[in-house]
CSV table of C-alpha atoms in Angstrom, one decimal:
chain,number,residue,atom,x,y,z
R,29,MET,CA,0.1,0.3,0.0
R,30,ILE,CA,1.4,3.2,-0.5
R,31,ILE,CA,0.9,6.0,1.6
R,32,SER,CA,1.2,9.7,0.4
R,33,SER,CA,1.6,13.1,2.9
R,34,THR,CA,3.8,16.2,3.3
R,35,PRO,CA,6.4,16.7,5.7
R,36,ALA,CA,6.8,19.9,7.5
R,37,GLY,CA,10.0,22.4,6.9
R,38,ALA,CA,11.6,21.1,3.6
R,39,ASP,CA,13.7,24.0,3.2
R,40,ALA,CA,17.3,25.5,2.8
R,41,VAL,CA,19.6,23.2,4.2
R,42,ALA,CA,21.1,24.5,7.6
R,43,SER,CA,24.2,23.7,9.6
R,44,GLN,CA,22.5,22.4,11.8
R,45,PRO,CA,20.7,19.4,12.2
R,46,GLN,CA,16.7,20.3,11.2
R,47,SER,CA,13.5,18.0,10.9
R,48,ILE,CA,12.4,17.7,7.4
R,49,TRP,CA,10.0,15.2,7.3
R,50,GLY,CA,7.8,14.4,10.8
R,51,VAL,CA,7.6,10.6,9.7
R,52,GLY,CA,8.2,9.5,13.5
R,53,ALA,CA,10.0,6.4,12.5
R,54,ILE,CA,9.8,3.6,15.2
R,55,LEU,CA,13.3,2.8,14.1
R,56,GLY,CA,14.6,4.9,10.9
R,57,GLU,CA,18.0,3.7,9.3
R,58,GLY,CA,19.5,3.3,6.1
R,59,PRO,CA,18.8,6.4,4.1
R,60,VAL,CA,20.3,5.9,0.4
R,61,TRP,CA,20.2,8.6,-2.4
R,62,VAL,CA,18.9,7.2,-5.7
R,63,ALA,CA,20.2,10.0,-8.5
R,64,ARG,CA,17.9,8.6,-10.9
R,65,ASP,CA,14.9,9.3,-9.0
R,66,ALA,CA,16.8,12.5,-7.1
R,67,ALA,CA,15.4,11.5,-3.8
R,68,LEU,CA,16.2,10.3,-0.7
R,69,TRP,CA,14.7,6.6,0.3
R,70,PHE,CA,15.6,4.9,3.7
R,71,VAL,CA,13.2,2.4,5.7
R,72,ASP,CA,11.3,2.2,9.4
R,73,ILE,CA,13.1,-1.4,10.5
R,74,LYS,CA,10.2,-1.7,13.2
R,75,ASP,CA,7.2,0.1,11.6
R,76,ARG,CA,8.0,-2.1,8.1
R,77,ARG,CA,7.8,0.3,6.1
R,78,ILE,CA,9.9,1.6,3.3
R,79,HIS,CA,10.2,5.5,2.7
R,80,ARG,CA,11.1,8.3,-0.7
R,81,PHE,CA,11.4,11.7,0.4
R,82,ASP,CA,11.4,14.1,-2.8
R,83,PRO,CA,13.1,17.6,-1.2
R,84,GLU,CA,12.4,19.2,-4.4
R,85,LEU,CA,8.9,18.4,-4.0
R,86,GLY,CA,8.9,18.4,0.1
R,87,VAL,CA,6.4,15.3,-0.2
R,88,GLY,CA,7.3,11.8,1.3
R,89,ARG,CA,5.5,8.3,0.2
R,90,SER,CA,5.5,5.0,1.8
R,91,TRP,CA,5.3,1.6,1.2
R,92,ASP,CA,4.1,-0.9,3.2
R,93,ALA,CA,6.7,-4.0,3.8
R,94,PRO,CA,5.6,-8.2,4.6
R,95,ALA,CA,8.5,-8.3,7.0
R,96,GLN,CA,11.0,-6.1,9.1
R,97,VAL,CA,13.0,-4.3,6.3
R,98,GLY,CA,16.6,-3.8,7.2
R,99,TRP,CA,17.8,-1.5,4.5
R,100,ILE,CA,17.2,-0.9,0.6
R,101,VAL,CA,19.2,-0.2,-2.5
R,102,PRO,CA,18.9,0.5,-6.0
R,103,THR,CA,19.7,-2.1,-8.3
R,104,ASP,CA,21.1,-2.1,-12.3
R,105,ASP,CA,18.0,-3.2,-13.5
R,106,GLY,CA,16.1,0.1,-12.4
R,107,LEU,CA,14.2,-1.7,-9.2
R,108,PHE,CA,15.4,-1.7,-6.0
R,109,ALA,CA,16.8,-5.2,-3.4
R,110,THR,CA,15.5,-3.8,-0.3
R,111,GLY,CA,16.7,-7.1,3.3
R,112,LEU,CA,13.8,-8.1,4.7
R,113,GLN,CA,14.3,-10.8,8.2
R,114,SER,CA,13.3,-13.6,5.2
R,115,GLY,CA,16.5,-12.5,3.5
R,116,VAL,CA,16.9,-10.4,0.3
R,117,HIS,CA,14.2,-9.4,-2.1
R,118,ARG,CA,13.3,-7.3,-5.1
R,119,PHE,CA,11.3,-4.4,-4.7
R,120,ASP,CA,9.2,-2.8,-7.3
R,121,PRO,CA,8.0,0.4,-5.9
R,122,ALA,CA,5.3,1.1,-9.2
R,123,SER,CA,3.0,-2.4,-7.9
R,124,GLY,CA,4.7,-3.0,-4.4
R,125,ASP,CA,6.0,-6.6,-4.8
R,126,PHE,CA,8.5,-8.0,-3.1
R,127,THR,CA,9.9,-10.9,-4.6
R,128,LEU,CA,12.6,-13.7,-2.7
R,129,LEU,CA,16.1,-13.8,-3.8
R,130,HIS,CA,18.5,-15.1,-1.4
R,131,ALA,CA,17.3,-16.2,2.5
R,132,PRO,CA,21.3,-17.1,3.3
R,133,GLU,CA,19.6,-17.9,6.8
R,134,ALA,CA,16.8,-19.4,6.8
R,135,HIS,CA,18.2,-21.7,9.6
R,136,LEU,CA,18.3,-18.6,11.7
R,137,PRO,CA,14.4,-17.4,12.1
R,138,GLY,CA,15.5,-15.4,15.3
R,139,ASN,CA,17.9,-13.2,12.6
R,140,ARG,CA,17.5,-9.9,10.7
R,141,LEU,CA,19.1,-8.5,8.2
R,142,ASN,CA,19.9,-4.9,9.3
R,143,ASP,CA,22.0,-2.7,7.1
R,144,ALA,CA,24.0,-2.7,3.7
R,145,ALA,CA,26.2,-1.3,1.3
R,146,VAL,CA,27.3,-1.2,-2.3
R,147,ASP,CA,31.2,-1.4,-3.8
R,148,PRO,CA,32.1,-0.1,-6.8
R,149,LEU,CA,31.7,-2.9,-9.0
R,150,GLY,CA,27.8,-3.5,-7.7
R,151,GLY,CA,28.6,-6.0,-5.0
R,152,LEU,CA,26.0,-5.6,-2.9
R,153,TRP,CA,27.6,-6.3,1.6
R,154,PHE,CA,25.3,-6.6,3.9
R,155,GLY,CA,25.1,-7.5,7.3
R,156,SER,CA,22.6,-9.9,10.3
R,157,MET,CA,22.1,-9.9,13.6
R,158,ASP,CA,20.0,-11.1,16.5
R,159,ASP,CA,16.8,-9.4,16.5
R,160,ALA,CA,16.3,-9.9,20.7
R,161,GLU,CA,20.5,-8.2,20.5
R,162,GLU,CA,21.7,-10.8,22.6
R,163,ALA,CA,23.2,-14.1,20.4
R,164,ASP,CA,26.5,-13.2,18.5
R,165,SER,CA,24.9,-14.3,15.6
R,166,GLY,CA,24.6,-11.9,13.1
R,167,ARG,CA,27.0,-12.3,10.1
R,168,PHE,CA,28.4,-9.8,6.7
R,169,TYR,CA,27.9,-11.3,3.5
R,170,ARG,CA,28.7,-10.2,-0.4
R,171,LEU,CA,26.0,-11.0,-3.1
R,172,HIS,CA,27.1,-9.8,-6.9
R,173,LYS,CA,25.1,-11.5,-10.0
R,174,GLY,CA,23.8,-13.7,-8.3
R,175,VAL,CA,27.1,-15.3,-6.0
R,176,LEU,CA,26.1,-15.4,-2.1
R,177,VAL,CA,29.0,-15.2,0.1
R,178,GLU,CA,29.5,-15.1,3.8
R,179,SER,CA,32.6,-12.6,4.9
R,180,GLY,CA,34.3,-14.9,7.2
R,181,LEU,CA,34.2,-11.6,9.6
R,182,ALA,CA,34.0,-12.3,12.8
R,183,ARG,CA,30.6,-12.6,14.6
R,184,VAL,CA,29.0,-10.0,16.4
R,185,SER,CA,25.3,-9.5,17.8
R,186,ILE,CA,24.2,-6.5,15.6
R,187,THR,CA,26.1,-6.1,12.7
R,188,ASN,CA,26.3,-2.3,11.0
R,189,GLY,CA,27.4,-0.8,7.7
R,190,PRO,CA,29.3,-2.1,5.9
R,191,ALA,CA,30.7,0.8,4.3
R,192,LEU,CA,33.5,0.8,2.0
R,193,SER,CA,36.6,3.7,1.2
R,194,PRO,CA,36.4,5.6,-1.8
R,195,HIS,CA,38.5,3.3,-3.7
R,196,GLY,CA,37.1,0.5,-2.6
R,197,ARG,CA,39.5,-1.5,-1.0
R,198,SER,CA,39.0,-0.8,2.4
R,199,LEU,CA,35.9,-2.1,3.9
R,200,TYR,CA,34.4,-0.5,7.7
R,201,HIS,CA,31.9,-3.2,9.7
R,202,THR,CA,30.5,-2.0,13.0
R,203,ASP,CA,30.1,-4.2,16.2
R,204,THR,CA,27.3,-2.0,17.7
R,205,LEU,CA,27.4,-3.4,21.0
R,206,GLY,CA,30.9,-3.8,20.6
R,207,LYS,CA,31.0,0.1,20.8
R,208,ARG,CA,33.6,-1.1,17.8
R,209,ILE,CA,34.3,-0.1,14.0
R,210,TRP,CA,36.2,-2.7,12.1
R,211,ARG,CA,38.6,-1.6,8.9
R,212,THR,CA,39.2,-4.8,6.9
R,213,ARG,CA,41.1,-5.1,3.8
R,214,ILE,CA,39.6,-6.5,-0.1
R,215,ALA,CA,42.2,-7.9,-2.1
R,216,ASP,CA,42.1,-8.2,-5.7
R,217,ASP,CA,40.3,-11.1,-5.9
R,218,GLY,CA,37.4,-9.9,-3.6
R,219,ALA,CA,39.0,-11.9,-0.4
R,220,LEU,CA,38.9,-9.8,3.0
R,221,HIS,CA,42.3,-9.4,4.2
R,222,ASP,CA,43.8,-8.0,7.9
R,223,THR,CA,41.0,-6.8,10.1
R,224,SER,CA,42.3,-3.4,12.4
R,225,LEU,CA,40.4,-1.6,14.8
R,226,PHE,CA,39.3,1.6,13.6
R,227,VAL,CA,37.5,3.5,16.1
R,228,GLU,CA,35.8,2.4,19.1
R,229,ILE,CA,33.1,4.6,20.8
R,230,GLU,CA,34.3,5.9,24.8
R,231,GLU,CA,32.4,5.2,27.5
R,232,GLY,CA,29.3,7.5,27.5
R,233,ALA,CA,29.1,8.5,24.0
R,234,GLY,CA,26.8,6.4,22.5
R,235,TYR,CA,26.3,3.0,20.5
R,236,PRO,CA,28.1,3.4,16.5
R,237,ASP,CA,25.3,3.0,14.1
R,238,GLY,CA,25.7,2.7,10.3
R,239,PRO,CA,28.5,3.9,9.2
R,240,THR,CA,28.5,6.6,5.9
R,241,VAL,CA,32.2,7.3,4.0
R,242,ASP,CA,32.2,10.5,2.5
R,243,ALA,CA,33.9,12.0,-0.6
R,244,GLU,CA,37.7,12.7,0.9
R,245,GLY,CA,37.8,9.7,2.4
R,246,CYS,CA,36.6,10.1,6.2
R,247,LEU,CA,33.8,7.6,7.5
R,248,TRP,CA,30.9,9.3,9.3
R,249,THR,CA,28.4,6.9,12.0
R,250,GLY,CA,25.4,7.9,13.8
R,251,LEU,CA,25.4,7.1,17.2
R,252,PHE,CA,22.4,5.6,18.5
R,253,ALA,CA,21.7,7.4,22.5
R,254,GLY,CA,25.0,9.6,21.5
R,255,TRP,CA,22.5,13.0,20.2
R,256,ALA,CA,25.1,12.8,17.6
R,257,ALA,CA,26.9,12.0,14.7
R,258,ARG,CA,30.6,11.8,14.2
R,259,ARG,CA,33.3,12.2,11.3
R,260,TYR,CA,36.2,10.4,11.8
R,261,ASP,CA,39.3,10.6,8.6
R,262,PRO,CA,41.3,7.5,7.3
R,263,ALA,CA,43.8,7.3,10.5
R,264,GLY,CA,40.4,7.6,13.0
R,265,LYS,CA,41.0,10.6,13.8
R,266,LEU,CA,37.6,12.6,15.6
R,267,MET,CA,37.7,15.4,13.2
R,268,THR,CA,33.7,16.7,13.6
R,269,GLU,CA,30.7,16.4,16.0
R,270,VAL,CA,27.5,17.4,14.5
R,271,ARG,CA,25.0,17.5,17.3
R,272,PHE,CA,21.2,16.6,17.3
R,273,PRO,CA,18.2,17.4,19.2
R,274,VAL,CA,17.6,13.6,19.6
R,275,ALA,CA,19.4,10.4,20.9
R,276,ASN,CA,18.9,8.0,18.3
R,277,VAL,CA,20.6,8.8,15.3
R,278,THR,CA,20.9,6.2,13.2
R,279,LYS,CA,22.9,6.5,9.7
R,280,ILE,CA,24.1,9.4,7.8
R,281,ALA,CA,23.2,9.5,4.0
R,282,PHE,CA,24.5,12.6,1.0
R,283,GLY,CA,22.0,13.8,-1.5
R,284,GLY,CA,21.4,16.2,-3.5
R,285,ALA,CA,22.4,17.0,-7.0
R,286,ASP,CA,25.9,17.7,-6.3
R,287,LEU,CA,26.0,15.1,-3.0
R,288,SER,CA,26.9,18.1,-1.1
R,289,VAL,CA,23.2,17.8,1.6
R,290,GLY,CA,23.9,15.8,4.8
R,291,TYR,CA,20.9,13.7,5.7
R,292,ALA,CA,20.3,11.6,8.6
R,293,THR,CA,17.7,9.5,9.9
R,294,THR,CA,16.8,8.8,14.1
R,295,ALA,CA,14.7,6.4,16.0
R,296,ARG,CA,11.8,6.3,18.8
R,297,LYS,CA,13.2,2.8,19.8
R,298,GLY,CA,13.8,2.5,23.6
R,299,LEU,CA,12.6,6.2,24.2
R,300,THR,CA,10.1,6.2,28.0
R,301,ASP,CA,7.1,7.8,27.1
R,302,ARG,CA,8.5,11.6,29.3
R,303,GLN,CA,11.6,10.7,27.0
R,304,LEU,CA,9.3,11.2,24.1
R,305,VAL,CA,7.9,14.3,25.3
R,306,GLU,CA,11.1,16.1,26.0
R,307,GLN,CA,12.0,15.0,22.2
R,308,PRO,CA,9.3,15.2,19.8
R,309,LEU,CA,11.3,15.2,17.0
R,310,ALA,CA,12.6,11.4,17.4
R,311,GLY,CA,11.6,9.3,14.6
R,312,ASP,CA,12.1,12.5,12.1
R,313,LEU,CA,14.3,12.6,8.7
R,314,PHE,CA,17.0,15.8,9.5
R,315,ALA,CA,19.2,17.5,6.8
R,316,PHE,CA,22.0,19.6,7.6
R,317,ASP,CA,25.0,21.1,6.3
R,318,PRO,CA,27.8,18.5,6.3
R,319,GLY,CA,30.9,20.4,5.0
R,320,VAL,CA,31.6,18.3,2.5
R,321,ARG,CA,30.4,15.9,-0.2
R,322,GLY,CA,29.2,12.5,-0.4
R,323,LEU,CA,30.5,9.9,-3.0
R,324,PRO,CA,28.2,8.4,-5.7
R,325,GLY,CA,26.1,5.5,-5.2
R,326,PRO,CA,26.7,2.6,-7.1
R,327,LEU,CA,23.9,0.7,-8.5
R,328,ALA,CA,23.7,-3.4,-6.7
R,329,ALA,CA,24.5,-6.2,-9.5
R,330,ILE,CA,22.2,-9.0,-8.1
R,331,SER,CA,20.9,-10.6,-10.4
């Protein structure tokens, strides 16, 4: 089902984050700028919805998903791939139909897919997680032209990312509960080598959520329960912290014609009634001026 709505305040981008769509997501995640649509797509995992925001018109549209939906990315056939709890699906916005492509964890009904990114060759990297956020059952996978491979990276409870460096040679992947972001080298043959700790988030600063890499090779991460998003240089040095009026900042994306607009998804999940009153913008989609451009998003080659 398609639901149309008109968001509030979709005007000029401010240096400080401003709510541009009061969508009120329970767990907003996975923002991705889709150039062919000139629109930002993202999901609400717990409300089982896919959202599209058109910044020129200031209009948002939403589609119901048949299960928890962790991410959405554009594909080279003009459609989308989505990560539902039951596996990777093809999604057609025109019909609202979902078609199962791969079910990598059919034997783990307590797991769900959580976050994703596309490498320069069209390979779709995505992670899974324990929906109860307890067991270390989360894995990372790569899907390219119909071939699905488990990465072999260490299992964790909540995976986030991964994200790719501009040259596609480094894979950043997040252990959210462990508060660590790791970096792994991608060899010419696609094999992963030399995993090392990139950043560890200090106590009291929240949990690293979705990572994104900008055009200068710096990594941005949302901080769940941290009221902020951070930018780290390729050596892991903290460069920038952008403060938000909501606690749960989940992921940053870059959009607009020149990829100079920063977008952020946020979440209401885990907040008490009192906290929701104190954070009326929790779950909204935000925009801000990041002072840097993003990278063009490759199309996933999954068929």
